[in-house]
PDB file of C-alpha atoms in Angstrom:
ATOM      1  CA  MET A   1      76.137 -29.955 -11.605  1.00 56.00           C
ATOM      2  CA  HIS A   2      72.580 -28.835 -12.319  1.00 57.00           C
ATOM      3  CA  ARG A   3      69.573 -30.969 -11.649  1.00 63.00           C
ATOM      4  CA  PRO A   4      66.813 -31.048 -14.314  1.00 60.00           C
ATOM      5  CA  VAL A   5      63.716 -28.994 -13.456  1.00 56.00           C
ATOM      6  CA  THR A   6      60.409 -30.767 -13.715  1.00 56.00           C
ATOM      7  CA  LEU A   7      57.182 -28.712 -14.096  1.00 54.00           C
ATOM      8  CA  THR A   8      54.036 -30.222 -12.758  1.00 56.00           C
ATOM      9  CA  LEU A   9      50.684 -28.701 -13.843  1.00 53.00           C
ATOM     10  CA  HIS A  10      47.686 -29.302 -11.702  1.00 56.00           C
ATOM     11  CA  PRO A  11      44.689 -30.587 -13.724  1.00 55.00           C
ATOM     12  CA  ARG A  12      42.406 -27.883 -12.282  1.00 56.00           C
ATOM     13  CA  ARG A  13      44.727 -25.118 -13.422  1.00 55.00           C
ATOM     14  CA  ILE A  14      44.777 -26.585 -16.916  1.00 51.00           C
ATOM     15  CA  VAL A  15      40.987 -26.476 -17.118  1.00 51.00           C
ATOM     16  CA  VAL A  16      40.843 -22.843 -15.918  1.00 53.00           C
ATOM     17  CA  ALA A  17      43.460 -21.761 -18.439  1.00 54.00           C
ATOM     18  CA  ALA A  18      41.664 -23.492 -21.289  1.00 54.00           C
ATOM     19  CA  GLY A  19      38.361 -21.880 -20.286  1.00 55.00           C
ATOM     20  CA  THR A  20      39.947 -18.428 -20.265  1.00 62.00           C
ATOM     21  CA  LEU A  21      41.327 -18.946 -23.762  1.00 57.00           C
ATOM     22  CA  LEU A  22      37.944 -20.084 -25.103  1.00 59.00           C
ATOM     23  CA  ALA A  23      36.121 -17.112 -23.543  1.00 58.00           C
ATOM     24  CA  GLY A  24      38.587 -14.692 -25.072  1.00 58.00           C
ATOM     25  CA  ALA A  25      38.127 -16.253 -28.502  1.00 57.00           C
ATOM     26  CA  ALA A  26      34.329 -16.000 -28.203  1.00 57.00           C
ATOM     27  CA  LEU A  27      34.469 -12.326 -27.270  1.00 57.00           C
ATOM     28  CA  ALA A  28      36.775 -11.615 -30.189  1.00 56.00           C
ATOM     29  CA  ALA A  29      34.316 -13.322 -32.547  1.00 54.00           C
ATOM     30  CA  CYS A  30      31.425 -11.206 -31.221  1.00 55.00           C
ATOM     31  CA  ALA A  31      33.432  -8.051 -31.734  1.00 51.00           C
ATOM     32  CA  SER A  32      34.199  -9.089 -35.305  1.00 52.00           C
ATOM     33  CA  PHE A  33      30.621  -9.863 -36.354  1.00 54.00           C
ATOM     34  CA  SER A  34      28.731  -7.173 -34.360  1.00 53.00           C
ATOM     35  CA  PRO A  35      28.993  -3.649 -35.863  1.00 56.00           C
ATOM     36  CA  THR A  36      29.727  -0.719 -33.612  1.00 58.00           C
ATOM     37  CA  GLN A  37      26.444   0.756 -32.368  1.00 54.00           C
ATOM     38  CA  THR A  38      27.398   4.293 -33.400  1.00 57.00           C
ATOM     39  CA  ASN A  39      27.776   3.080 -37.008  1.00 60.00           C
ATOM     40  CA  VAL A  40      24.200   1.780 -37.226  1.00 55.00           C
ATOM     41  CA  PRO A  41      21.837   4.372 -38.813  1.00 56.00           C
ATOM     42  CA  TYR A  42      18.633   5.068 -36.906  1.00 52.00           C
ATOM     43  CA  LEU A  43      15.848   7.652 -36.913  1.00 54.00           C
ATOM     44  CA  GLN A  44      16.444  10.457 -34.447  1.00 63.00           C
ATOM     45  CA  SER A  45      12.843  11.672 -34.582  1.00 78.00           C
ATOM     46  CA  ASP A  46       9.280  10.386 -34.532  1.00 93.00           C
ATOM     47  CA  GLY A  47       8.748  10.970 -38.254  1.00 96.00           C
ATOM     48  CA  VAL A  48       9.985   9.157 -41.349  1.00 97.00           C
ATOM     49  CA  PRO A  49      12.059  10.290 -44.369  1.00 97.00           C
ATOM     50  CA  ALA A  50      11.086  10.066 -48.027  1.00 97.00           C
ATOM     51  CA  ASN A  51      12.800  10.967 -51.305  1.00 97.00           C
ATOM     52  CA  VAL A  52      11.131  11.458 -54.673  1.00 96.00           C
ATOM     53  CA  GLY A  53      13.002  13.145 -57.499  1.00 94.00           C
ATOM     54  CA  PRO A  54      14.841  16.241 -56.237  1.00 95.00           C
ATOM     55  CA  ILE A  55      12.538  16.503 -53.210  1.00 97.00           C
ATOM     56  CA  GLU A  56      13.826  15.146 -49.901  1.00 97.00           C
ATOM     57  CA  ALA A  57      11.274  15.008 -47.086  1.00 98.00           C
ATOM     58  CA  ARG A  58      12.336  14.617 -43.466  1.00 97.00           C
ATOM     59  CA  ASN A  59      10.536  13.780 -40.210  1.00 97.00           C
ATOM     60  CA  LEU A  60       7.134  13.280 -41.825  1.00 98.00           C
ATOM     61  CA  LEU A  61       4.273  12.623 -39.405  1.00 98.00           C
ATOM     62  CA  VAL A  62       0.623  13.554 -38.999  1.00 98.00           C
ATOM     63  CA  VAL A  63      -0.740  15.184 -35.857  1.00 97.00           C
ATOM     64  CA  ALA A  64      -4.410  14.468 -35.126  1.00 97.00           C
ATOM     65  CA  GLN A  65      -6.715  14.347 -32.127  1.00 95.00           C
ATOM     66  CA  SER A  66      -8.631  11.211 -33.097  1.00 96.00           C
ATOM     67  CA  THR A  67      -9.891   9.048 -35.939  1.00 95.00           C
ATOM     68  CA  GLY A  68     -12.041  11.062 -38.330  1.00 95.00           C
ATOM     69  CA  ALA A  69     -10.459  14.351 -37.276  1.00 96.00           C
ATOM     70  CA  THR A  70      -8.379  16.615 -39.503  1.00 96.00           C
ATOM     71  CA  GLY A  71      -4.713  15.652 -39.488  1.00 97.00           C
ATOM     72  CA  VAL A  72      -1.894  18.177 -39.878  1.00 97.00           C
ATOM     73  CA  LEU A  73       1.290  17.153 -41.679  1.00 98.00           C
ATOM     74  CA  SER A  74       4.532  17.999 -39.873  1.00 97.00           C
ATOM     75  CA  GLY A  75       8.085  17.817 -41.182  1.00 97.00           C
ATOM     76  CA  SER A  76      10.379  19.579 -43.632  1.00 97.00           C
ATOM     77  CA  ILE A  77      11.262  19.353 -47.313  1.00 98.00           C
ATOM     78  CA  ILE A  78      14.441  20.060 -49.251  1.00 98.00           C
ATOM     79  CA  ASN A  79      14.928  20.738 -52.942  1.00 97.00           C
ATOM     80  CA  SER A  80      18.298  19.185 -53.706  1.00 96.00           C
ATOM     81  CA  GLY A  81      18.135  20.219 -57.357  1.00 96.00           C
ATOM     82  CA  SER A  82      19.488  23.302 -59.100  1.00 96.00           C
ATOM     83  CA  SER A  83      16.068  24.247 -60.537  1.00 96.00           C
ATOM     84  CA  PRO A  84      12.794  25.261 -58.846  1.00 97.00           C
ATOM     85  CA  ALA A  85      10.649  22.295 -57.838  1.00 97.00           C
ATOM     86  CA  SER A  86       7.281  21.603 -56.273  1.00 96.00           C
ATOM     87  CA  VAL A  87       5.708  18.793 -54.263  1.00 96.00           C
ATOM     88  CA  THR A  88       2.014  18.047 -53.769  1.00 96.00           C
ATOM     89  CA  PHE A  89       0.781  16.173 -50.712  1.00 97.00           C
ATOM     90  CA  LEU A  90      -2.235  13.898 -51.262  1.00 95.00           C
ATOM     91  CA  THR A  91      -4.206  11.217 -49.506  1.00 93.00           C
ATOM     92  CA  VAL A  92      -4.032   7.785 -51.098  1.00 92.00           C
ATOM     93  CA  ALA A  93      -7.657   8.111 -52.237  1.00 89.00           C
ATOM     94  CA  ASP A  94      -7.031  11.515 -53.830  1.00 89.00           C
ATOM     95  CA  SER A  95      -3.973  10.241 -55.678  1.00 89.00           C
ATOM     96  CA  GLN A  96      -6.087   7.535 -57.324  1.00 87.00           C
ATOM     97  CA  GLY A  97      -8.743   9.947 -58.554  1.00 80.00           C
ATOM     98  CA  SER A  98      -8.943  11.462 -61.998  1.00 69.00           C
ATOM     99  CA  SER A  99      -8.528  14.985 -60.651  1.00 63.00           C
ATOM    100  CA  ALA A 100      -6.058  14.838 -57.774  1.00 65.00           C
ATOM    101  CA  ASN A 101      -6.554  17.504 -55.159  1.00 79.00           C
ATOM    102  CA  GLY A 102      -3.941  18.410 -52.610  1.00 90.00           C
ATOM    103  CA  THR A 103      -1.667  21.085 -51.212  1.00 94.00           C
ATOM    104  CA  THR A 104       1.351  22.070 -53.304  1.00 95.00           C
ATOM    105  CA  LEU A 105       4.502  23.660 -51.899  1.00 97.00           C
ATOM    106  CA  GLN A 106       7.018  25.451 -54.110  1.00 96.00           C
ATOM    107  CA  LEU A 107      10.764  25.463 -53.468  1.00 97.00           C
ATOM    108  CA  GLY A 108      13.638  27.289 -55.087  1.00 97.00           C
ATOM    109  CA  PRO A 109      16.942  25.630 -55.977  1.00 97.00           C
ATOM    110  CA  HIS A 110      18.636  24.062 -52.938  1.00 97.00           C
ATOM    111  CA  GLN A 111      15.940  25.466 -50.654  1.00 97.00           C
ATOM    112  CA  GLN A 112      14.729  23.913 -47.414  1.00 97.00           C
ATOM    113  CA  GLN A 113      11.512  24.802 -45.640  1.00 96.00           C
ATOM    114  CA  VAL A 114       9.259  23.604 -42.863  1.00 97.00           C
ATOM    115  CA  ILE A 115       5.973  22.059 -44.024  1.00 97.00           C
ATOM    116  CA  THR A 116       3.005  24.265 -43.151  1.00 95.00           C
ATOM    117  CA  GLY A 117      -0.611  24.412 -44.264  1.00 95.00           C
ATOM    118  CA  VAL A 118      -0.922  20.747 -45.298  1.00 97.00           C
ATOM    119  CA  GLN A 119      -4.003  19.079 -43.801  1.00 96.00           C
ATOM    120  CA  PHE A 120      -5.915  15.853 -44.391  1.00 95.00           C
ATOM    121  CA  THR A 121      -9.605  15.804 -43.526  1.00 93.00           C
ATOM    122  CA  ASP A 122     -11.451  12.775 -42.150  1.00 92.00           C
ATOM    123  CA  LEU A 123      -8.304  10.900 -41.141  1.00 94.00           C
ATOM    124  CA  LYS A 124      -8.871   7.128 -41.189  1.00 93.00           C
ATOM    125  CA  ALA A 125      -6.048   6.174 -38.801  1.00 95.00           C
ATOM    126  CA  SER A 126      -6.030   6.725 -35.054  1.00 96.00           C
ATOM    127  CA  PRO A 127      -3.151   8.221 -33.047  1.00 97.00           C
ATOM    128  CA  GLY A 128      -0.461   5.596 -32.558  1.00 96.00           C
ATOM    129  CA  ALA A 129      -1.104   3.981 -35.939  1.00 97.00           C
ATOM    130  CA  LEU A 130       0.254   4.598 -39.438  1.00 97.00           C
ATOM    131  CA  THR A 131      -1.496   6.334 -42.307  1.00 97.00           C
ATOM    132  CA  GLY A 132      -0.599   6.539 -45.978  1.00 97.00           C
ATOM    133  CA  ILE A 133       0.112   9.823 -47.740  1.00 97.00           C
ATOM    134  CA  VAL A 134       1.344  10.432 -51.283  1.00 96.00           C
ATOM    135  CA  LEU A 135       4.067  12.822 -52.419  1.00 97.00           C
ATOM    136  CA  LYS A 136       3.713  13.961 -56.025  1.00 94.00           C
ATOM    137  CA  THR A 137       6.517  15.620 -57.990  1.00 95.00           C
ATOM    138  CA  THR A 138       7.573  15.791 -61.619  1.00 92.00           C
ATOM    139  CA  ALA A 139       9.452  12.548 -60.962  1.00 93.00           C
ATOM    140  CA  GLY A 140       6.272  10.677 -60.063  1.00 93.00           C
ATOM    141  CA  LEU A 141       4.253   9.547 -57.036  1.00 94.00           C
ATOM    142  CA  LEU A 142       5.549   8.095 -53.771  1.00 96.00           C
ATOM    143  CA  ASN A 143       3.329   6.421 -51.175  1.00 97.00           C
ATOM    144  CA  VAL A 144       4.686   6.859 -47.649  1.00 97.00           C
ATOM    145  CA  GLN A 145       3.431   5.344 -44.382  1.00 98.00           C
ATOM    146  CA  VAL A 146       3.750   7.998 -41.674  1.00 98.00           C
ATOM    147  CA  PRO A 147       2.936   7.808 -37.951  1.00 98.00           C
ATOM    148  CA  VAL A 148      -0.093   9.564 -36.474  1.00 98.00           C
ATOM    149  CA  LEU A 149       0.584  11.302 -33.158  1.00 97.00           C
ATOM    150  CA  LEU A 150      -1.520  13.217 -30.652  1.00 97.00           C
ATOM    151  CA  PRO A 151      -1.074  17.004 -30.380  1.00 96.00           C
ATOM    152  CA  THR A 152       0.823  16.747 -27.092  1.00 96.00           C
ATOM    153  CA  GLY A 153       4.340  17.594 -25.957  1.00 95.00           C
ATOM    154  CA  ILE A 154       6.409  19.143 -28.723  1.00 94.00           C
ATOM    155  CA  TYR A 155       3.444  18.711 -31.084  1.00 96.00           C
ATOM    156  CA  SER A 156       0.929  20.562 -28.904  1.00 95.00           C
ATOM    157  CA  THR A 157       1.123  23.690 -31.058  1.00 95.00           C
ATOM    158  CA  ILE A 158       0.330  21.801 -34.270  1.00 95.00           C
ATOM    159  CA  THR A 159      -3.427  22.090 -34.641  1.00 92.00           C
ATOM    160  CA  ALA A 160      -5.785  22.032 -37.597  1.00 92.00           C
ATOM    161  CA  THR A 161      -7.097  25.314 -38.924  1.00 90.00           C
ATOM    162  CA  ALA A 162     -10.502  26.013 -40.408  1.00 81.00           C
ATOM    163  CA  GLY A 163     -10.714  25.607 -44.156  1.00 60.00           C
ATOM    164  CA  PRO A 164     -11.573  28.445 -46.518  1.00 43.00           C
ATOM    165  CA  SER A 165     -15.147  29.639 -46.050  1.00 32.00           C
ATOM    166  CA  THR A 166     -17.488  31.015 -48.666  1.00 30.00           C
ATOM    167  CA  ALA A 167     -19.668  33.927 -47.656  1.00 34.00           C
ATOM    168  CA  THR A 168     -22.704  34.896 -49.703  1.00 30.00           C
ATOM    169  CA  THR A 169     -23.944  38.444 -49.406  1.00 30.00           C
ATOM    170  CA  ALA A 170     -27.405  39.306 -50.793  1.00 34.00           C
ATOM    171  CA  ALA A 171     -27.813  42.682 -52.429  1.00 35.00           C
ATOM    172  CA  THR A 172     -30.328  44.973 -50.784  1.00 33.00           C
ATOM    173  CA  THR A 173     -32.463  47.317 -52.829  1.00 35.00           C
ATOM    174  CA  GLY A 174     -34.205  50.247 -51.238  1.00 39.00           C
ATOM    175  CA  SER A 175     -36.554  52.811 -52.691  1.00 38.00           C
ATOM    176  CA  ALA A 176     -37.234  56.362 -51.525  1.00 39.00           C
ATOM    177  CA  THR A 177     -39.434  58.953 -53.192  1.00 37.00           C
ATOM    178  CA  THR A 178     -39.381  62.629 -52.503  1.00 38.00           C
ATOM    179  CA  ALA A 179     -41.721  65.126 -54.158  1.00 38.00           C
ATOM    180  CA  THR A 180     -41.273  68.824 -53.813  1.00 38.00           C
ATOM    181  CA  THR A 181     -43.470  71.501 -55.268  1.00 39.00           C
ATOM    182  CA  THR A 182     -42.529  75.160 -55.192  1.00 40.00           C
ATOM    183  CA  THR A 183     -44.758  77.984 -56.312  1.00 41.00           C
ATOM    184  CA  GLY A 184     -43.506  81.497 -56.742  1.00 46.00           C
ATOM    185  CA  SER A 185     -44.363  84.624 -58.666  1.00 42.00           C
ATOM    186  CA  ALA A 186     -42.378  86.472 -61.271  1.00 41.00           C
ATOM    187  CA  THR A 187     -43.155  88.780 -64.142  1.00 40.00           C
ATOM    188  CA  SER A 188     -43.848  86.011 -66.673  1.00 41.00           C
ATOM    189  CA  GLY A 189     -42.973  82.375 -67.623  1.00 44.00           C
ATOM    190  CA  THR A 190     -43.701  78.833 -66.555  1.00 42.00           C
ATOM    191  CA  ALA A 191     -40.984  76.222 -65.679  1.00 43.00           C
ATOM    192  CA  THR A 192     -41.487  72.539 -64.963  1.00 45.00           C
ATOM    193  CA  GLY A 193     -38.627  70.120 -64.137  1.00 49.00           C
ATOM    194  CA  THR A 194     -38.467  66.415 -63.227  1.00 44.00           C
ATOM    195  CA  ALA A 195     -35.289  64.626 -62.053  1.00 44.00           C
ATOM    196  CA  THR A 196     -34.943  60.855 -61.545  1.00 45.00           C
ATOM    197  CA  THR A 197     -31.905  59.032 -60.092  1.00 42.00           C
ATOM    198  CA  THR A 198     -31.631  55.240 -60.306  1.00 43.00           C
ATOM    199  CA  GLY A 199     -29.308  53.257 -58.012  1.00 46.00           C
ATOM    200  CA  SER A 200     -29.601  51.167 -54.915  1.00 42.00           C
ATOM    201  CA  ALA A 201     -32.193  53.749 -53.960  1.00 40.00           C
ATOM    202  CA  THR A 202     -34.548  55.667 -56.240  1.00 40.00           C
ATOM    203  CA  SER A 203     -35.300  59.290 -55.641  1.00 39.00           C
ATOM    204  CA  VAL A 204     -37.920  61.204 -57.568  1.00 41.00           C
ATOM    205  CA  GLY A 205     -38.224  64.953 -57.238  1.00 46.00           C
ATOM    206  CA  THR A 206     -40.652  67.327 -58.947  1.00 42.00           C
ATOM    207  CA  ALA A 207     -40.441  71.082 -58.906  1.00 42.00           C
ATOM    208  CA  THR A 208     -43.100  73.318 -60.459  1.00 42.00           C
ATOM    209  CA  THR A 209     -43.003  77.116 -60.739  1.00 43.00           C
ATOM    210  CA  SER A 210     -45.949  79.064 -62.007  1.00 43.00           C
ATOM    211  CA  THR A 211     -45.821  82.733 -62.828  1.00 42.00           C
ATOM    212  CA  THR A 212     -48.819  84.856 -63.517  1.00 41.00           C
ATOM    213  CA  GLY A 213     -48.338  88.246 -64.949  1.00 44.00           C
TER     214      GLY A 213
END
């Protein structure tokens, strides 16, 4: 004959078990509502991206020594289209003018290249701040806020170059005069000749021959 088995649960054990179940449910909820960190997109560089028309710009930033200095644009551009394309880099002020100046880079179909030779004089932002630049393509204008960094570390080799210089050369004019007279004797005849050459220098020569028979 079997005796009935009676289970007795201690109140403390019941509380611990209930707490464990609640903690597990909370962790499961966090896992459900928090995306996996590797699935969250983030910038792997100091610069910023920008897309306008077929042009895709990557890692855009400006390297400058200080406020008011010349800033050098760093980054790369890609032409994702099947036709040649171009992009012009402007300051915000230049893009609002009637005649927009700037540096234009040409790309072939599906071509990628590093940005070189793009500079902005009299930079208004200081290193550590943001500055606005404008990308201009056939698709329109795009204003992009890019960081300004000091030329240190991996950016130490990015320095501004002197702009095109205009040299004026004055023409120099010189004058020289030479006179030569030769007298000789022959049976008969008189000959007189004068030669003049005009150039950067002027030379005058005279030769006279007298013959007395």
